[in-house]
PDB file of C-alpha atoms in Angstrom:
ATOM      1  CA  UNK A  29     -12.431  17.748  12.189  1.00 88.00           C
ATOM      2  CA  UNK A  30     -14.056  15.526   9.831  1.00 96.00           C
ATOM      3  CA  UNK A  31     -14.991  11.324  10.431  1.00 96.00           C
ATOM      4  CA  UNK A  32     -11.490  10.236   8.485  1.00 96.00           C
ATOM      5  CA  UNK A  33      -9.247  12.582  10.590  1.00 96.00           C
ATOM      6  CA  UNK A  34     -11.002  12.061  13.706  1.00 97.00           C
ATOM      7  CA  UNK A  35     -10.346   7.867  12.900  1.00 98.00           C
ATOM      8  CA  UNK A  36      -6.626   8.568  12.316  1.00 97.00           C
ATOM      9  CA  UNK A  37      -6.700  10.447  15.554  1.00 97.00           C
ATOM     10  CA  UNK A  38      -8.246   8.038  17.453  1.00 98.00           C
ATOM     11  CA  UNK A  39      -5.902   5.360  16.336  1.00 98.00           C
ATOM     12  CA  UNK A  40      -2.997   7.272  16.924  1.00 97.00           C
ATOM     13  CA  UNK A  41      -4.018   7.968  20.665  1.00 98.00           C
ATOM     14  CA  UNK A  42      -4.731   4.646  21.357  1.00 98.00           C
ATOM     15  CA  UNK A  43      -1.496   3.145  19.965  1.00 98.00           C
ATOM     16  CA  UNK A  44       0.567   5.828  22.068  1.00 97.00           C
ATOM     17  CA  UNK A  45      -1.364   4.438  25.240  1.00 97.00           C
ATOM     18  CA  UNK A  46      -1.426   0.886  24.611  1.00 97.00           C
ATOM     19  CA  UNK A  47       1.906   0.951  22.680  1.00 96.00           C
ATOM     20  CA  UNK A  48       4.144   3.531  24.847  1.00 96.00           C
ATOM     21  CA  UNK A  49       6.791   2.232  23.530  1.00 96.00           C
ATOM     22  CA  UNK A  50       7.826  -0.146  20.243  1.00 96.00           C
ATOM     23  CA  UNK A  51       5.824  -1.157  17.277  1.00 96.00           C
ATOM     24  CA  UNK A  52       2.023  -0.323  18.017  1.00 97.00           C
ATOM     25  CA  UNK A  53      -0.956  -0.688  15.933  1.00 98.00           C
ATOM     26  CA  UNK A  54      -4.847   0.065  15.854  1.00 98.00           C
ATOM     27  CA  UNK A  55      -7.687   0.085  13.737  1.00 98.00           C
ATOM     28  CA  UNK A  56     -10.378   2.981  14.497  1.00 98.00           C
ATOM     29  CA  UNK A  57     -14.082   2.190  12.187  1.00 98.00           C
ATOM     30  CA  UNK A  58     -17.163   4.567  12.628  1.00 98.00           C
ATOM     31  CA  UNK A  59     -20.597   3.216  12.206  1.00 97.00           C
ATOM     32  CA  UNK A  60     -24.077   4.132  11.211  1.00 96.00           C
ATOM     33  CA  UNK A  61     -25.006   4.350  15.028  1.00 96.00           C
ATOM     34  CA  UNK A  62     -21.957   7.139  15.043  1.00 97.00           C
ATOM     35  CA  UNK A  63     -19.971   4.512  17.372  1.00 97.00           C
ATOM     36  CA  UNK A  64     -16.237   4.881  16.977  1.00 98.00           C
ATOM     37  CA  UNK A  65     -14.983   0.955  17.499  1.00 98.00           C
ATOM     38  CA  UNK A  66     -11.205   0.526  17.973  1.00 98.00           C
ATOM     39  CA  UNK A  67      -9.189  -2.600  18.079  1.00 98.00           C
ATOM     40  CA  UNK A  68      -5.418  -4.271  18.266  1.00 97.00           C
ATOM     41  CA  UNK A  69      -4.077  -7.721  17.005  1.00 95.00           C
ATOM     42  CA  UNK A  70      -3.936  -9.841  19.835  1.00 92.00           C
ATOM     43  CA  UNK A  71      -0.372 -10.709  20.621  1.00 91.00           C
ATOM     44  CA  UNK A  72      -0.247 -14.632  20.373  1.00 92.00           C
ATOM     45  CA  UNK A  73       2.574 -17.680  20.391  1.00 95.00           C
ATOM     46  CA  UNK A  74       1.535 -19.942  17.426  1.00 95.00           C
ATOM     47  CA  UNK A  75       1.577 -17.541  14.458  1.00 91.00           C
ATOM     48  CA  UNK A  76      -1.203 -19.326  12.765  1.00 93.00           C
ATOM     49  CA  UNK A  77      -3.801 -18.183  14.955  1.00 93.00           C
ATOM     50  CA  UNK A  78      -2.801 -14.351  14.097  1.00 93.00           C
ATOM     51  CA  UNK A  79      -5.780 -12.271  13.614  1.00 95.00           C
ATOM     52  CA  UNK A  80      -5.519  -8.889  11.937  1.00 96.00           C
ATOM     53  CA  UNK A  81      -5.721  -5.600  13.571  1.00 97.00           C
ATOM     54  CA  UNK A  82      -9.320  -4.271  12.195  1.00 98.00           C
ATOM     55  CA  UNK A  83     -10.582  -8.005  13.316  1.00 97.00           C
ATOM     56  CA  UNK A  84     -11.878  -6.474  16.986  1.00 97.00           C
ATOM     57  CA  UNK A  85     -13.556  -3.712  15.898  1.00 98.00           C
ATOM     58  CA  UNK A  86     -15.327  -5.887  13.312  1.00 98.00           C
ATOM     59  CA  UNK A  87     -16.793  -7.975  15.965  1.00 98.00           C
ATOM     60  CA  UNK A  88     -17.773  -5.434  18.022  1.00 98.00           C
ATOM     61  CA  UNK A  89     -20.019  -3.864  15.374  1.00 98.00           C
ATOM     62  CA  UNK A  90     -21.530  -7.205  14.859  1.00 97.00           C
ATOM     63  CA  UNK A  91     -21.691  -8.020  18.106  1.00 97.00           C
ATOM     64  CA  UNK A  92     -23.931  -4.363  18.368  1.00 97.00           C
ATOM     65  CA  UNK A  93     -25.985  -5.381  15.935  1.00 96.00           C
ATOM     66  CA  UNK A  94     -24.252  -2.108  13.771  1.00 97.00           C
ATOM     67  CA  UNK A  95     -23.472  -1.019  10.252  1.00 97.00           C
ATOM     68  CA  UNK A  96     -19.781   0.120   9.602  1.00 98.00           C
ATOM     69  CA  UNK A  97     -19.185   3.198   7.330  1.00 97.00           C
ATOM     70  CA  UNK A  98     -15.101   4.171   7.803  1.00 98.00           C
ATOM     71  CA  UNK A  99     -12.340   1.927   8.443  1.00 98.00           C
ATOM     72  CA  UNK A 100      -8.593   3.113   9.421  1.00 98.00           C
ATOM     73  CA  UNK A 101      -5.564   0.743  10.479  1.00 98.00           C
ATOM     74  CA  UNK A 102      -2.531   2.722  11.739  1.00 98.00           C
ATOM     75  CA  UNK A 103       0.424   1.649  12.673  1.00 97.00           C
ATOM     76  CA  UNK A 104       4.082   2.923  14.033  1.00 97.00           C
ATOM     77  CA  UNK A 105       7.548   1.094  13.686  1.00 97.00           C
ATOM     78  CA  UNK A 106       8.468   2.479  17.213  1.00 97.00           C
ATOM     79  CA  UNK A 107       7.813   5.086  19.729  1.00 96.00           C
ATOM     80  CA  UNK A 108      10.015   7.688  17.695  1.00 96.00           C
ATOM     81  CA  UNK A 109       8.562   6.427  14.311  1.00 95.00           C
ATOM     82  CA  UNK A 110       6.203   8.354  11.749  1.00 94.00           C
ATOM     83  CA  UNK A 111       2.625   6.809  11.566  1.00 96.00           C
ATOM     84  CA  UNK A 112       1.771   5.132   8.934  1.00 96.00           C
ATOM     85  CA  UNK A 113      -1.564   3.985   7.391  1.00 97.00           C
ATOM     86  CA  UNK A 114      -2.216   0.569   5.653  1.00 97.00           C
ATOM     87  CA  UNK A 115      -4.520  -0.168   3.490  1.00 97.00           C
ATOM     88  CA  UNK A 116      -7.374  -3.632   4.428  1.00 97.00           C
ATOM     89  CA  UNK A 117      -5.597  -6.644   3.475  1.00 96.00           C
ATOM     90  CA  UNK A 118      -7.943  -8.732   1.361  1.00 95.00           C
ATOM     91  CA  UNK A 119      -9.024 -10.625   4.164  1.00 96.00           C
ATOM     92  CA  UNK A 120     -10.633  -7.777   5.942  1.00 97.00           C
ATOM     93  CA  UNK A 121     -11.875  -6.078   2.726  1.00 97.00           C
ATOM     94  CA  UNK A 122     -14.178  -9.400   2.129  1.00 96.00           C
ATOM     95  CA  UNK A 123     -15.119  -8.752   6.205  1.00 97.00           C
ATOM     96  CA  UNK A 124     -16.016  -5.343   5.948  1.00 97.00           C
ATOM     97  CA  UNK A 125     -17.752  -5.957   2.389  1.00 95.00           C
ATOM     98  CA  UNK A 126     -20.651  -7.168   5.048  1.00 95.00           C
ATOM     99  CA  UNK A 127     -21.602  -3.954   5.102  1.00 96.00           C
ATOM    100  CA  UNK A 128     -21.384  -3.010   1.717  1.00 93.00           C
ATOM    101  CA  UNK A 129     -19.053  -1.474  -1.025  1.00 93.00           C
ATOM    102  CA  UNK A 130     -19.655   1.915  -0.180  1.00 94.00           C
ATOM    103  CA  UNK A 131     -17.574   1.008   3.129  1.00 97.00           C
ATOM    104  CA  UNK A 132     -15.166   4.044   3.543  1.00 98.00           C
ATOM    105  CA  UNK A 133     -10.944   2.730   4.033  1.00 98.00           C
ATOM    106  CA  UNK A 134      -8.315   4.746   4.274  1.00 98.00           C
ATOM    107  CA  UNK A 135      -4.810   3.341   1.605  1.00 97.00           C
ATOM    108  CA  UNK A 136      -1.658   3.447   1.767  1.00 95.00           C
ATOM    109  CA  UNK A 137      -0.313   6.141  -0.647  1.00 91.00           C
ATOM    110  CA  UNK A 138       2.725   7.720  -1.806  1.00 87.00           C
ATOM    111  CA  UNK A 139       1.956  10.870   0.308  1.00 86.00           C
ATOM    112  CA  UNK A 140       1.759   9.486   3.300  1.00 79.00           C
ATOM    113  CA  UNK A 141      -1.372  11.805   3.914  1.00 88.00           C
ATOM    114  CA  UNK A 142      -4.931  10.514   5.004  1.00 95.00           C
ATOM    115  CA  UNK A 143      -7.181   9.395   1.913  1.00 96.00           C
ATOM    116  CA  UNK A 144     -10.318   7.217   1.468  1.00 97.00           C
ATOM    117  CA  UNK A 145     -11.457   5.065  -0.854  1.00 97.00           C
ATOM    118  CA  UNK A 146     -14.658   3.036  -0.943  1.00 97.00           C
ATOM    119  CA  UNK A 147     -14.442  -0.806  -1.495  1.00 96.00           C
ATOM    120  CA  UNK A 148     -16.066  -0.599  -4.802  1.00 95.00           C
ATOM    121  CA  UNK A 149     -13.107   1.524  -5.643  1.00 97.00           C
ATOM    122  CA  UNK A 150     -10.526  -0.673  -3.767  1.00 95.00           C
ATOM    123  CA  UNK A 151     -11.786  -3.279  -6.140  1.00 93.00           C
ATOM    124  CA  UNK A 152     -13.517  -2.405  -9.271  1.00 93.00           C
ATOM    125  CA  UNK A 153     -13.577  -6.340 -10.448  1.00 93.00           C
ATOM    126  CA  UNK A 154     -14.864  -7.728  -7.009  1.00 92.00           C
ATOM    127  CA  UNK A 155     -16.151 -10.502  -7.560  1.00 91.00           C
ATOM    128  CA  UNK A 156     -19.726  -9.463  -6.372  1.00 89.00           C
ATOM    129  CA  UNK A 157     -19.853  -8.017  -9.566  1.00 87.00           C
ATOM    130  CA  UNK A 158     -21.003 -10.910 -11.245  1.00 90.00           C
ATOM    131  CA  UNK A 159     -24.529 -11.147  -8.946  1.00 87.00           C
ATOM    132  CA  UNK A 160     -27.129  -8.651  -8.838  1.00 81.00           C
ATOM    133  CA  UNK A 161     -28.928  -9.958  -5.930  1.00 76.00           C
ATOM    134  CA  UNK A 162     -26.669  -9.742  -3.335  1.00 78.00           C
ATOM    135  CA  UNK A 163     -27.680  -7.701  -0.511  1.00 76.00           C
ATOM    136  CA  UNK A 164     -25.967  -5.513   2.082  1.00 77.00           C
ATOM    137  CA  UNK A 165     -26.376  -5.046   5.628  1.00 73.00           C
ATOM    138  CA  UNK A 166     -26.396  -1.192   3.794  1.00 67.00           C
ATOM    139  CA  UNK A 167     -24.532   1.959   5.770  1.00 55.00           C
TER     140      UNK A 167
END
């Protein structure tokens, strides 16, 4: 089983234990130190203080002083529901350029099978583009 599968896997798991039943959610990343970091939304009242699902597993690698390489976010309508993937919302595509835009996410597609693309190909007119001396904590 290669790094992507083994992501959608370990999402999957953890939404069917935290998430037994319902919608459920989880973000799996894999990192340079080969540390697989997963993470939730946190549930919360005020909806303005919202956070998205990758957001945990982001800190953690910073928190480890670590490069991410592979991001997934999975999610399930309910218990009985197919799995779906999303793709970074813009928000976390700008946190996980950090690390570069070789950065590894799996998109939403057609399919509904598991496929990659790197942020450079996410977004071929980031606006990054424009500077040359921007630098990367590199995967």
């Amino acid at each position: 089983m290669n790094i992507e599968e083994k992501l959608f896997e370990e999402a999957k798991s953890f939404i069917m234990k935290r998430f037994p039943e319902g919608w459920g959610g989880a973000a799996a990343m894999y990192s340079k130190n080969k540390q697989i970091y997963v993470s939730i939304a946190p549930e919360v009242i005020n909806a303005s203080t919202e956070l998205c699902i990758e957001t945990g597993a982001i800190l953690q690698a910073h928190k480890n002083d670590d490069v991410i390489t592979h991001s997934i976010c999975v999610v399930r309508d309910d218990e009985n529901s197919e799995f779906k993937v999303l793709t970074p919302c813009g928000t976390c595509q700008e946190r996980l350029l950090y690390w570069g835009n070789k950065v590894s996410v799996a998109v939403t597609n057609n399919e509904n099978k598991l496929h990659y693309k790197t942020l450079r190909e996410l977004q071929p007119y980031h606006w990054t583009n424009a500077y040359e001396d921007i630098e990367y904590k590199q995967n």
